[in-house]
């Protein structure tokens, strides 16, 4: 792919086609709450998810996967061991990987553990403002899984984190922010209903890993993932009568979204 | 809140408004089968769920949470350690907590473990008739997760259990029974479809924890939780074509239920 | 039941009625991704699922259950211990059990572990072509959870595996193949949407266990399980607008499917 971030809509359309054509194998080591929703989101998108999350297998799988998600939502001891193994193997194999440091800040196990993973230099880091601030080392984190900080407040932390790790950093919120440390892009698509479905943010991390599998321009693939995901949310919200029907419609929308919807609705700032 | 149990409909309407206004942080240490459904039910209701269930974090979280659910459906060793830690921390911090002793009776790990938790004096105990009888120490339990005993049969056990632990005890069935050891209230709302969705009972335990977070009259908040939950089930059942669509519609109904629906449908005996 | 495999439609109709009448208690030791969907599929079908998957309880439960599923999707160490315990107890008690060797082949933990379970002689083995070939010992397995081999390619391996273990072996694909080592039956029902829902195959293993609970002719009950499951998928596909609504409609269809739909749609080759 030769398109550049300067042409994000066209890039996103092409990247989505690539995901559907390649069906990238995306390993998801994620939390027990969202694992089903995440797998279904991946299948709807056209990717091939595999939830290989036990020691000895996690590393082997990360070596052959096209992308990897590590999500700290419910990090059991055995899963933490698998996460480290997978991140190391991904780095060795050149597999792009996404770190989602769910609810870090004051939580005494996952917070120091997230710093270890951060220092393994994830390809992409995704979190809400409080999580990104905490991962950058200069905040106390949020309240459970909810951000108590504003997205724009997290810009300095996101920029510093990107500079420190070489990661693309994405901050989720009403307007999503993505930075590689030098450029910052904002995407204003989405629906508040996405925050009323558990895994609304977590599954996005897996989608970012799927898009990262099809192009090495990870700033652009991260933007593409967010656009596809949040525009699908808009399509679903228009047909839903509450968070239950929205979640179902969102999976349908991820399967149905096409280049026209992306072109018509993209709200990149 | 100054309303009394003598005015349960008005109390329930006010308590629901409080849950939506406060978005209480409810920690759920629950089984792998229902964890997604439980989180989505909490979000639909307006509460803020967090599934922090690993040792060292569970206790820290229970200290700051507004409510806690401990559900014994799939009690892994690591999770059992987290459960004890959380219950102890909840007691120290004054966080109300709900114990759901799923499938105890003859099961050799969870049954003695449930007695340990019972002796930590949960704020609320919720189960089917067989589970409540088993937790009170005078029954052999049910068949898997299904009750083999009748709700009314469990009244003596529920009353004794409430007297022994100081807990409010709720027995689920076609007619739900709630007692604090001295008063017993019955609620005849609900739908048989709720028994055809896994987690139909388990998520109610989380809803009880959310309501317990907004008022110290736990007999009344438990009744309120059951009313909101079972009336939402009635609303969903009327629009569903089977257990799949019912589960989706139930989440929508939990988000949409209002004071009028409660007033019109409440069937407190 | 006296019907024979020569009369598979009538057999299936009767077996479905038996499942609904008996509500067999089916223990499912399965992966974290599909556990909710599996439980809901069982409830919709009319069976009574119980996800008892911890050591010390798994064996006790397998002794009293009417059927057992062991699915290797996310085999944590504690769960592997429970699986072996349950398989041994099932053999002792005469409980029929299904082995689903998810993603075996090159995965270094589950592959040797699946051989141990195979050697305990499951009642039924269910997998895709690559998994069945790998379990028979003459293949390198698939790519993650997806088969890279064709169903018919797996016929020699399935036949050999059935002869070796005494198991009925079912190979899933666009056309499903079932063999007891001497007879091979093909079922051409289903929908491609089933492959776009995570657990589309895994839940079938639980359904096979439920049907095995009601009749000792396990070749016929396995065929019956596949027919009911894949015809329900056809019914759901006709009303769905994508994989999200399909998954919901599929649960509704499992609850609604009747003997007429089976007779009209059965595509046994």
mmCIF file with all atom_site columns, N, CA and C in Angstrom, chain A residues 63-123:
data_model
loop_
_atom_site.group_PDB
_atom_site.id
_atom_site.type_symbol
_atom_site.label_atom_id
_atom_site.label_alt_id
_atom_site.label_comp_id
_atom_site.label_asym_id
_atom_site.label_entity_id
_atom_site.label_seq_id
_atom_site.pdbx_PDB_ins_code
_atom_site.Cartn_x
_atom_site.Cartn_y
_atom_site.Cartn_z
_atom_site.occupancy
_atom_site.B_iso_or_equiv
_atom_site.pdbx_formal_charge
_atom_site.auth_seq_id
_atom_site.auth_comp_id
_atom_site.auth_asym_id
_atom_site.auth_atom_id
_atom_site.pdbx_PDB_model_num
ATOM 1   N N  . UNK A 1 63  ? 4.335  -15.864 17.469 1.00 0.00 ? 63  UNK A N  1
ATOM 2   C CA . UNK A 1 63  ? 5.355  -15.928 16.417 1.00 0.00 ? 63  UNK A CA 1
ATOM 3   C C  . UNK A 1 63  ? 4.749  -16.122 15.034 1.00 0.00 ? 63  UNK A C  1
ATOM 4   N N  . UNK A 1 64  ? 3.582  -16.768 14.985 1.00 0.00 ? 64  UNK A N  1
ATOM 5   C CA . UNK A 1 64  ? 2.964  -17.023 13.682 1.00 0.00 ? 64  UNK A CA 1
ATOM 6   C C  . UNK A 1 64  ? 1.757  -16.122 13.409 1.00 0.00 ? 64  UNK A C  1
ATOM 7   N N  . UNK A 1 65  ? 1.277  -15.421 14.443 1.00 0.00 ? 65  UNK A N  1
ATOM 8   C CA . UNK A 1 65  ? 0.105  -14.560 14.254 1.00 0.00 ? 65  UNK A CA 1
ATOM 9   C C  . UNK A 1 65  ? 0.461  -13.341 13.411 1.00 0.00 ? 65  UNK A C  1
ATOM 10  N N  . UNK A 1 66  ? -0.560 -12.745 12.830 1.00 0.00 ? 66  UNK A N  1
ATOM 11  C CA . UNK A 1 66  ? -0.362 -11.505 12.065 1.00 0.00 ? 66  UNK A CA 1
ATOM 12  C C  . UNK A 1 66  ? -0.521 -10.275 12.934 1.00 0.00 ? 66  UNK A C  1
ATOM 13  N N  . UNK A 1 67  ? -1.102 -10.462 14.107 1.00 0.00 ? 67  UNK A N  1
ATOM 14  C CA . UNK A 1 67  ? -1.276 -9.355  15.039 1.00 0.00 ? 67  UNK A CA 1
ATOM 15  C C  . UNK A 1 67  ? -1.599 -9.923  16.409 1.00 0.00 ? 67  UNK A C  1
ATOM 16  N N  . UNK A 1 68  ? -1.408 -9.109  17.429 1.00 0.00 ? 68  UNK A N  1
ATOM 17  C CA . UNK A 1 68  ? -1.582 -9.560  18.815 1.00 0.00 ? 68  UNK A CA 1
ATOM 18  C C  . UNK A 1 68  ? -2.189 -8.433  19.632 1.00 0.00 ? 68  UNK A C  1
ATOM 19  N N  . UNK A 1 69  ? -3.160 -8.792  20.467 1.00 0.00 ? 69  UNK A N  1
ATOM 20  C CA . UNK A 1 69  ? -3.707 -7.855  21.448 1.00 0.00 ? 69  UNK A CA 1
ATOM 21  C C  . UNK A 1 69  ? -3.396 -8.374  22.842 1.00 0.00 ? 69  UNK A C  1
ATOM 22  N N  . UNK A 1 70  ? -2.908 -7.501  23.696 1.00 0.00 ? 70  UNK A N  1
ATOM 23  C CA . UNK A 1 70  ? -2.751 -7.804  25.117 1.00 0.00 ? 70  UNK A CA 1
ATOM 24  C C  . UNK A 1 70  ? -3.580 -6.805  25.902 1.00 0.00 ? 70  UNK A C  1
ATOM 25  N N  . UNK A 1 71  ? -4.612 -7.314  26.570 1.00 0.00 ? 71  UNK A N  1
ATOM 26  C CA . UNK A 1 71  ? -5.572 -6.468  27.280 1.00 0.00 ? 71  UNK A CA 1
ATOM 27  C C  . UNK A 1 71  ? -5.577 -6.883  28.750 1.00 0.00 ? 71  UNK A C  1
ATOM 28  N N  . UNK A 1 72  ? -5.380 -5.899  29.635 1.00 0.00 ? 72  UNK A N  1
ATOM 29  C CA . UNK A 1 72  ? -5.157 -6.201  31.051 1.00 0.00 ? 72  UNK A CA 1
ATOM 30  C C  . UNK A 1 72  ? -6.411 -6.203  31.913 1.00 0.00 ? 72  UNK A C  1
ATOM 31  N N  . UNK A 1 73  ? -7.556 -6.423  31.321 1.00 0.00 ? 73  UNK A N  1
ATOM 32  C CA . UNK A 1 73  ? -8.815 -6.297  32.064 1.00 0.00 ? 73  UNK A CA 1
ATOM 33  C C  . UNK A 1 73  ? -8.951 -7.208  33.273 1.00 0.00 ? 73  UNK A C  1
ATOM 34  N N  . UNK A 1 74  ? -8.648 -8.487  33.099 1.00 0.00 ? 74  UNK A N  1
ATOM 35  C CA . UNK A 1 74  ? -8.722 -9.430  34.238 1.00 0.00 ? 74  UNK A CA 1
ATOM 36  C C  . UNK A 1 74  ? -7.468 -10.306 34.215 1.00 0.00 ? 74  UNK A C  1
ATOM 37  N N  . UNK A 1 75  ? -6.337 -9.730  34.605 1.00 0.00 ? 75  UNK A N  1
ATOM 38  C CA . UNK A 1 75  ? -5.033 -10.388 34.375 1.00 0.00 ? 75  UNK A CA 1
ATOM 39  C C  . UNK A 1 75  ? -4.687 -11.437 35.426 1.00 0.00 ? 75  UNK A C  1
ATOM 40  N N  . UNK A 1 76  ? -5.230 -12.634 35.244 1.00 0.00 ? 76  UNK A N  1
ATOM 41  C CA . UNK A 1 76  ? -4.863 -13.759 36.104 1.00 0.00 ? 76  UNK A CA 1
ATOM 42  C C  . UNK A 1 76  ? -3.352 -14.016 36.015 1.00 0.00 ? 76  UNK A C  1
ATOM 43  N N  . UNK A 1 77  ? -2.812 -14.690 37.015 1.00 0.00 ? 77  UNK A N  1
ATOM 44  C CA . UNK A 1 77  ? -1.363 -14.948 37.071 1.00 0.00 ? 77  UNK A CA 1
ATOM 45  C C  . UNK A 1 77  ? -0.905 -15.723 35.835 1.00 0.00 ? 77  UNK A C  1
ATOM 46  N N  . UNK A 1 78  ? -1.650 -16.768 35.487 1.00 0.00 ? 78  UNK A N  1
ATOM 47  C CA . UNK A 1 78  ? -1.270 -17.589 34.342 1.00 0.00 ? 78  UNK A CA 1
ATOM 48  C C  . UNK A 1 78  ? -1.339 -16.768 33.041 1.00 0.00 ? 78  UNK A C  1
ATOM 49  N N  . UNK A 1 79  ? -2.317 -15.886 32.981 1.00 0.00 ? 79  UNK A N  1
ATOM 50  C CA . UNK A 1 79  ? -2.459 -15.060 31.787 1.00 0.00 ? 79  UNK A CA 1
ATOM 51  C C  . UNK A 1 79  ? -1.347 -14.006 31.704 1.00 0.00 ? 79  UNK A C  1
ATOM 52  N N  . UNK A 1 80  ? -0.952 -13.472 32.835 1.00 0.00 ? 80  UNK A N  1
ATOM 53  C CA . UNK A 1 80  ? 0.146  -12.499 32.823 1.00 0.00 ? 80  UNK A CA 1
ATOM 54  C C  . UNK A 1 80  ? 1.421  -13.149 32.291 1.00 0.00 ? 80  UNK A C  1
ATOM 55  N N  . UNK A 1 81  ? 1.660  -14.369 32.706 1.00 0.00 ? 81  UNK A N  1
ATOM 56  C CA . UNK A 1 81  ? 2.829  -15.087 32.205 1.00 0.00 ? 81  UNK A CA 1
ATOM 57  C C  . UNK A 1 81  ? 2.735  -15.249 30.685 1.00 0.00 ? 81  UNK A C  1
ATOM 58  N N  . UNK A 1 82  ? 1.540  -15.583 30.217 1.00 0.00 ? 82  UNK A N  1
ATOM 59  C CA . UNK A 1 82  ? 1.337  -15.738 28.772 1.00 0.00 ? 82  UNK A CA 1
ATOM 60  C C  . UNK A 1 82  ? 1.505  -14.416 28.042 1.00 0.00 ? 82  UNK A C  1
ATOM 61  N N  . UNK A 1 83  ? 1.096  -13.343 28.675 1.00 0.00 ? 83  UNK A N  1
ATOM 62  C CA . UNK A 1 83  ? 1.195  -12.027 28.040 1.00 0.00 ? 83  UNK A CA 1
ATOM 63  C C  . UNK A 1 83  ? 2.655  -11.639 27.791 1.00 0.00 ? 83  UNK A C  1
ATOM 64  N N  . UNK A 1 84  ? 3.472  -11.809 28.814 1.00 0.00 ? 84  UNK A N  1
ATOM 65  C CA . UNK A 1 84  ? 4.888  -11.461 28.666 1.00 0.00 ? 84  UNK A CA 1
ATOM 66  C C  . UNK A 1 84  ? 5.535  -12.331 27.592 1.00 0.00 ? 84  UNK A C  1
ATOM 67  N N  . UNK A 1 85  ? 5.241  -13.603 27.653 1.00 0.00 ? 85  UNK A N  1
ATOM 68  C CA . UNK A 1 85  ? 5.778  -14.542 26.663 1.00 0.00 ? 85  UNK A CA 1
ATOM 69  C C  . UNK A 1 85  ? 5.374  -14.125 25.246 1.00 0.00 ? 85  UNK A C  1
ATOM 70  N N  . UNK A 1 86  ? 4.120  -13.746 25.090 1.00 0.00 ? 86  UNK A N  1
ATOM 71  C CA . UNK A 1 86  ? 3.620  -13.373 23.761 1.00 0.00 ? 86  UNK A CA 1
ATOM 72  C C  . UNK A 1 86  ? 4.243  -12.067 23.284 1.00 0.00 ? 86  UNK A C  1
ATOM 73  N N  . UNK A 1 87  ? 4.379  -11.104 24.171 1.00 0.00 ? 87  UNK A N  1
ATOM 74  C CA . UNK A 1 87  ? 4.945  -9.821  23.768 1.00 0.00 ? 87  UNK A CA 1
ATOM 75  C C  . UNK A 1 87  ? 6.392  -9.981  23.323 1.00 0.00 ? 87  UNK A C  1
ATOM 76  N N  . UNK A 1 88  ? 7.149  -10.773 24.067 1.00 0.00 ? 88  UNK A N  1
ATOM 77  C CA . UNK A 1 88  ? 8.546  -11.018 23.704 1.00 0.00 ? 88  UNK A CA 1
ATOM 78  C C  . UNK A 1 88  ? 8.630  -11.731 22.357 1.00 0.00 ? 88  UNK A C  1
ATOM 79  N N  . UNK A 1 89  ? 7.795  -12.746 22.183 1.00 0.00 ? 89  UNK A N  1
ATOM 80  C CA . UNK A 1 89  ? 7.803  -13.487 20.922 1.00 0.00 ? 89  UNK A CA 1
ATOM 81  C C  . UNK A 1 89  ? 7.357  -12.609 19.757 1.00 0.00 ? 89  UNK A C  1
ATOM 82  N N  . UNK A 1 90  ? 6.392  -11.753 20.003 1.00 0.00 ? 90  UNK A N  1
ATOM 83  C CA . UNK A 1 90  ? 5.931  -10.850 18.947 1.00 0.00 ? 90  UNK A CA 1
ATOM 84  C C  . UNK A 1 90  ? 7.063  -9.920  18.523 1.00 0.00 ? 90  UNK A C  1
ATOM 85  N N  . UNK A 1 91  ? 7.782  -9.411  19.478 1.00 0.00 ? 91  UNK A N  1
ATOM 86  C CA . UNK A 1 91  ? 8.905  -8.536  19.138 1.00 0.00 ? 91  UNK A CA 1
ATOM 87  C C  . UNK A 1 91  ? 9.957  -9.268  18.311 1.00 0.00 ? 91  UNK A C  1
ATOM 88  N N  . UNK A 1 92  ? 10.247 -10.490 18.691 1.00 0.00 ? 92  UNK A N  1
ATOM 89  C CA . UNK A 1 92  ? 11.240 -11.277 17.957 1.00 0.00 ? 92  UNK A CA 1
ATOM 90  C C  . UNK A 1 92  ? 10.779 -11.562 16.532 1.00 0.00 ? 92  UNK A C  1
ATOM 91  N N  . UNK A 1 93  ? 9.500  -11.878 16.402 1.00 0.00 ? 93  UNK A N  1
ATOM 92  C CA . UNK A 1 93  ? 8.968  -12.262 15.092 1.00 0.00 ? 93  UNK A CA 1
ATOM 93  C C  . UNK A 1 93  ? 8.538  -11.073 14.244 1.00 0.00 ? 93  UNK A C  1
ATOM 94  N N  . UNK A 1 94  ? 8.505  -9.889  14.853 1.00 0.00 ? 94  UNK A N  1
ATOM 95  C CA . UNK A 1 94  ? 8.023  -8.730  14.108 1.00 0.00 ? 94  UNK A CA 1
ATOM 96  C C  . UNK A 1 94  ? 6.499  -8.675  13.996 1.00 0.00 ? 94  UNK A C  1
ATOM 97  N N  . UNK A 1 95  ? 5.807  -9.359  14.885 1.00 0.00 ? 95  UNK A N  1
ATOM 98  C CA . UNK A 1 95  ? 4.340  -9.309  14.903 1.00 0.00 ? 95  UNK A CA 1
ATOM 99  C C  . UNK A 1 95  ? 3.886  -8.021  15.583 1.00 0.00 ? 95  UNK A C  1
ATOM 100 N N  . UNK A 1 96  ? 3.071  -7.205  14.915 1.00 0.00 ? 96  UNK A N  1
ATOM 101 C CA . UNK A 1 96  ? 2.605  -5.979  15.579 1.00 0.00 ? 96  UNK A CA 1
ATOM 102 C C  . UNK A 1 96  ? 1.689  -6.324  16.757 1.00 0.00 ? 96  UNK A C  1
ATOM 103 N N  . UNK A 1 97  ? 1.831  -5.569  17.828 1.00 0.00 ? 97  UNK A N  1
ATOM 104 C CA . UNK A 1 97  ? 0.987  -5.868  19.000 1.00 0.00 ? 97  UNK A CA 1
ATOM 105 C C  . UNK A 1 97  ? 0.482  -4.608  19.665 1.00 0.00 ? 97  UNK A C  1
ATOM 106 N N  . UNK A 1 98  ? -0.696 -4.771  20.247 1.00 0.00 ? 98  UNK A N  1
ATOM 107 C CA . UNK A 1 98  ? -1.420 -3.672  20.875 1.00 0.00 ? 98  UNK A CA 1
ATOM 108 C C  . UNK A 1 98  ? -1.482 -3.935  22.368 1.00 0.00 ? 98  UNK A C  1
ATOM 109 N N  . UNK A 1 99  ? -1.175 -2.939  23.162 1.00 0.00 ? 99  UNK A N  1
ATOM 110 C CA . UNK A 1 99  ? -1.337 -3.028  24.617 1.00 0.00 ? 99  UNK A CA 1
ATOM 111 C C  . UNK A 1 99  ? -2.516 -2.168  25.048 1.00 0.00 ? 99  UNK A C  1
ATOM 112 N N  . UNK A 1 100 ? -3.458 -2.785  25.760 1.00 0.00 ? 100 UNK A N  1
ATOM 113 C CA . UNK A 1 100 ? -4.586 -2.040  26.326 1.00 0.00 ? 100 UNK A CA 1
ATOM 114 C C  . UNK A 1 100 ? -4.489 -2.155  27.844 1.00 0.00 ? 100 UNK A C  1
ATOM 115 N N  . UNK A 1 101 ? -3.991 -1.120  28.507 1.00 0.00 ? 101 UNK A N  1
ATOM 116 C CA . UNK A 1 101 ? -3.720 -1.176  29.956 1.00 0.00 ? 101 UNK A CA 1
ATOM 117 C C  . UNK A 1 101 ? -4.964 -0.851  30.780 1.00 0.00 ? 101 UNK A C  1
ATOM 118 N N  . UNK A 1 102 ? -5.950 -1.744  30.721 1.00 0.00 ? 102 UNK A N  1
ATOM 119 C CA . UNK A 1 102 ? -7.260 -1.478  31.326 1.00 0.00 ? 102 UNK A CA 1
ATOM 120 C C  . UNK A 1 102 ? -7.161 -1.203  32.825 1.00 0.00 ? 102 UNK A C  1
ATOM 121 N N  . UNK A 1 103 ? -7.686 -0.072  33.227 1.00 0.00 ? 103 UNK A N  1
ATOM 122 C CA . UNK A 1 103 ? -7.894 0.258   34.637 1.00 0.00 ? 103 UNK A CA 1
ATOM 123 C C  . UNK A 1 103 ? -6.607 0.365   35.447 1.00 0.00 ? 103 UNK A C  1
ATOM 124 N N  . UNK A 1 104 ? -5.490 0.599   34.765 1.00 0.00 ? 104 UNK A N  1
ATOM 125 C CA . UNK A 1 104 ? -4.261 0.791   35.547 1.00 0.00 ? 104 UNK A CA 1
ATOM 126 C C  . UNK A 1 104 ? -4.301 2.151   36.235 1.00 0.00 ? 104 UNK A C  1
ATOM 127 N N  . UNK A 1 105 ? -3.403 2.333   37.153 1.00 0.00 ? 105 UNK A N  1
ATOM 128 C CA . UNK A 1 105 ? -3.318 3.584   37.898 1.00 0.00 ? 105 UNK A CA 1
ATOM 129 C C  . UNK A 1 105 ? -3.068 3.238   39.345 1.00 0.00 ? 105 UNK A C  1
ATOM 130 N N  . UNK A 1 106 ? -4.146 2.849   40.046 1.00 0.00 ? 106 UNK A N  1
ATOM 131 C CA . UNK A 1 106 ? -3.961 2.491   41.451 1.00 0.00 ? 106 UNK A CA 1
ATOM 132 C C  . UNK A 1 106 ? -4.027 0.987   41.693 1.00 0.00 ? 106 UNK A C  1
ATOM 133 N N  . UNK A 1 107 ? -4.403 0.225   40.696 1.00 0.00 ? 107 UNK A N  1
ATOM 134 C CA . UNK A 1 107 ? -4.548 -1.228  40.910 1.00 0.00 ? 107 UNK A CA 1
ATOM 135 C C  . UNK A 1 107 ? -3.158 -1.848  41.055 1.00 0.00 ? 107 UNK A C  1
ATOM 136 N N  . UNK A 1 108 ? -2.911 -2.560  42.176 1.00 0.00 ? 108 UNK A N  1
ATOM 137 C CA . UNK A 1 108 ? -1.526 -2.886  42.546 1.00 0.00 ? 108 UNK A CA 1
ATOM 138 C C  . UNK A 1 108 ? -0.847 -4.002  41.750 1.00 0.00 ? 108 UNK A C  1
ATOM 139 N N  . UNK A 1 109 ? -1.590 -4.800  41.009 1.00 0.00 ? 109 UNK A N  1
ATOM 140 C CA . UNK A 1 109 ? -0.945 -5.855  40.224 1.00 0.00 ? 109 UNK A CA 1
ATOM 141 C C  . UNK A 1 109 ? -0.736 -5.393  38.787 1.00 0.00 ? 109 UNK A C  1
ATOM 142 N N  . UNK A 1 110 ? -1.818 -4.946  38.174 1.00 0.00 ? 110 UNK A N  1
ATOM 143 C CA . UNK A 1 110 ? -1.724 -4.625  36.749 1.00 0.00 ? 110 UNK A CA 1
ATOM 144 C C  . UNK A 1 110 ? -0.900 -3.369  36.465 1.00 0.00 ? 110 UNK A C  1
ATOM 145 N N  . UNK A 1 111 ? -0.820 -2.460  37.414 1.00 0.00 ? 111 UNK A N  1
ATOM 146 C CA . UNK A 1 111 ? -0.116 -1.205  37.136 1.00 0.00 ? 111 UNK A CA 1
ATOM 147 C C  . UNK A 1 111 ? 1.384  -1.446  36.932 1.00 0.00 ? 111 UNK A C  1
ATOM 148 N N  . UNK A 1 112 ? 2.069  -2.052  37.899 1.00 0.00 ? 112 UNK A N  1
ATOM 149 C CA . UNK A 1 112 ? 3.494  -2.323  37.621 1.00 0.00 ? 112 UNK A CA 1
ATOM 150 C C  . UNK A 1 112 ? 3.688  -3.286  36.443 1.00 0.00 ? 112 UNK A C  1
ATOM 151 N N  . UNK A 1 113 ? 2.760  -4.215  36.289 1.00 0.00 ? 113 UNK A N  1
ATOM 152 C CA . UNK A 1 113 ? 2.877  -5.153  35.167 1.00 0.00 ? 113 UNK A CA 1
ATOM 153 C C  . UNK A 1 113 ? 2.755  -4.410  33.830 1.00 0.00 ? 113 UNK A C  1
ATOM 154 N N  . UNK A 1 114 ? 1.882  -3.421  33.787 1.00 0.00 ? 114 UNK A N  1
ATOM 155 C CA . UNK A 1 114 ? 1.721  -2.665  32.534 1.00 0.00 ? 114 UNK A CA 1
ATOM 156 C C  . UNK A 1 114 ? 2.994  -1.913  32.174 1.00 0.00 ? 114 UNK A C  1
ATOM 157 N N  . UNK A 1 115 ? 3.747  -1.504  33.198 1.00 0.00 ? 115 UNK A N  1
ATOM 158 C CA . UNK A 1 115 ? 5.009  -0.814  32.908 1.00 0.00 ? 115 UNK A CA 1
ATOM 159 C C  . UNK A 1 115 ? 6.014  -1.772  32.264 1.00 0.00 ? 115 UNK A C  1
ATOM 160 N N  . UNK A 1 116 ? 6.003  -3.027  32.731 1.00 0.00 ? 116 UNK A N  1
ATOM 161 C CA . UNK A 1 116 ? 6.883  -4.024  32.108 1.00 0.00 ? 116 UNK A CA 1
ATOM 162 C C  . UNK A 1 116 ? 6.539  -4.220  30.634 1.00 0.00 ? 116 UNK A C  1
ATOM 163 N N  . UNK A 1 117 ? 5.264  -4.289  30.360 1.00 0.00 ? 117 UNK A N  1
ATOM 164 C CA . UNK A 1 117 ? 4.847  -4.478  28.963 1.00 0.00 ? 117 UNK A CA 1
ATOM 165 C C  . UNK A 1 117 ? 5.145  -3.229  28.140 1.00 0.00 ? 117 UNK A C  1
ATOM 166 N N  . UNK A 1 118 ? 4.896  -2.092  28.726 1.00 0.00 ? 118 UNK A N  1
ATOM 167 C CA . UNK A 1 118 ? 5.218  -0.836  28.044 1.00 0.00 ? 118 UNK A CA 1
ATOM 168 C C  . UNK A 1 118 ? 6.686  -0.807  27.633 1.00 0.00 ? 118 UNK A C  1
ATOM 169 N N  . UNK A 1 119 ? 7.538  -1.286  28.533 1.00 0.00 ? 119 UNK A N  1
ATOM 170 C CA . UNK A 1 119 ? 8.976  -1.235  28.253 1.00 0.00 ? 119 UNK A CA 1
ATOM 171 C C  . UNK A 1 119 ? 9.389  -2.244  27.180 1.00 0.00 ? 119 UNK A C  1
ATOM 172 N N  . UNK A 1 120 ? 8.475  -3.147  26.834 1.00 0.00 ? 120 UNK A N  1
ATOM 173 C CA . UNK A 1 120 ? 8.713  -4.042  25.686 1.00 0.00 ? 120 UNK A CA 1
ATOM 174 C C  . UNK A 1 120 ? 8.297  -3.364  24.376 1.00 0.00 ? 120 UNK A C  1
ATOM 175 N N  . UNK A 1 121 ? 7.876  -2.129  24.455 1.00 0.00 ? 121 UNK A N  1
ATOM 176 C CA . UNK A 1 121 ? 7.620  -1.275  23.298 1.00 0.00 ? 121 UNK A CA 1
ATOM 177 C C  . UNK A 1 121 ? 6.524  -1.847  22.383 1.00 0.00 ? 121 UNK A C  1
ATOM 178 N N  . UNK A 1 122 ? 5.281  -1.737  22.831 1.00 0.00 ? 122 UNK A N  1
ATOM 179 C CA . UNK A 1 122 ? 4.165  -2.191  21.991 1.00 0.00 ? 122 UNK A CA 1
ATOM 180 C C  . UNK A 1 122 ? 4.126  -1.396  20.683 1.00 0.00 ? 122 UNK A C  1
ATOM 181 N N  . UNK A 1 123 ? 3.582  -2.009  19.656 1.00 0.00 ? 123 UNK A N  1
ATOM 182 C CA . UNK A 1 123 ? 3.393  -1.299  18.394 1.00 0.00 ? 123 UNK A CA 1
ATOM 183 C C  . UNK A 1 123 ? 2.372  -0.182  18.562 1.00 0.00 ? 123 UNK A C  1
#
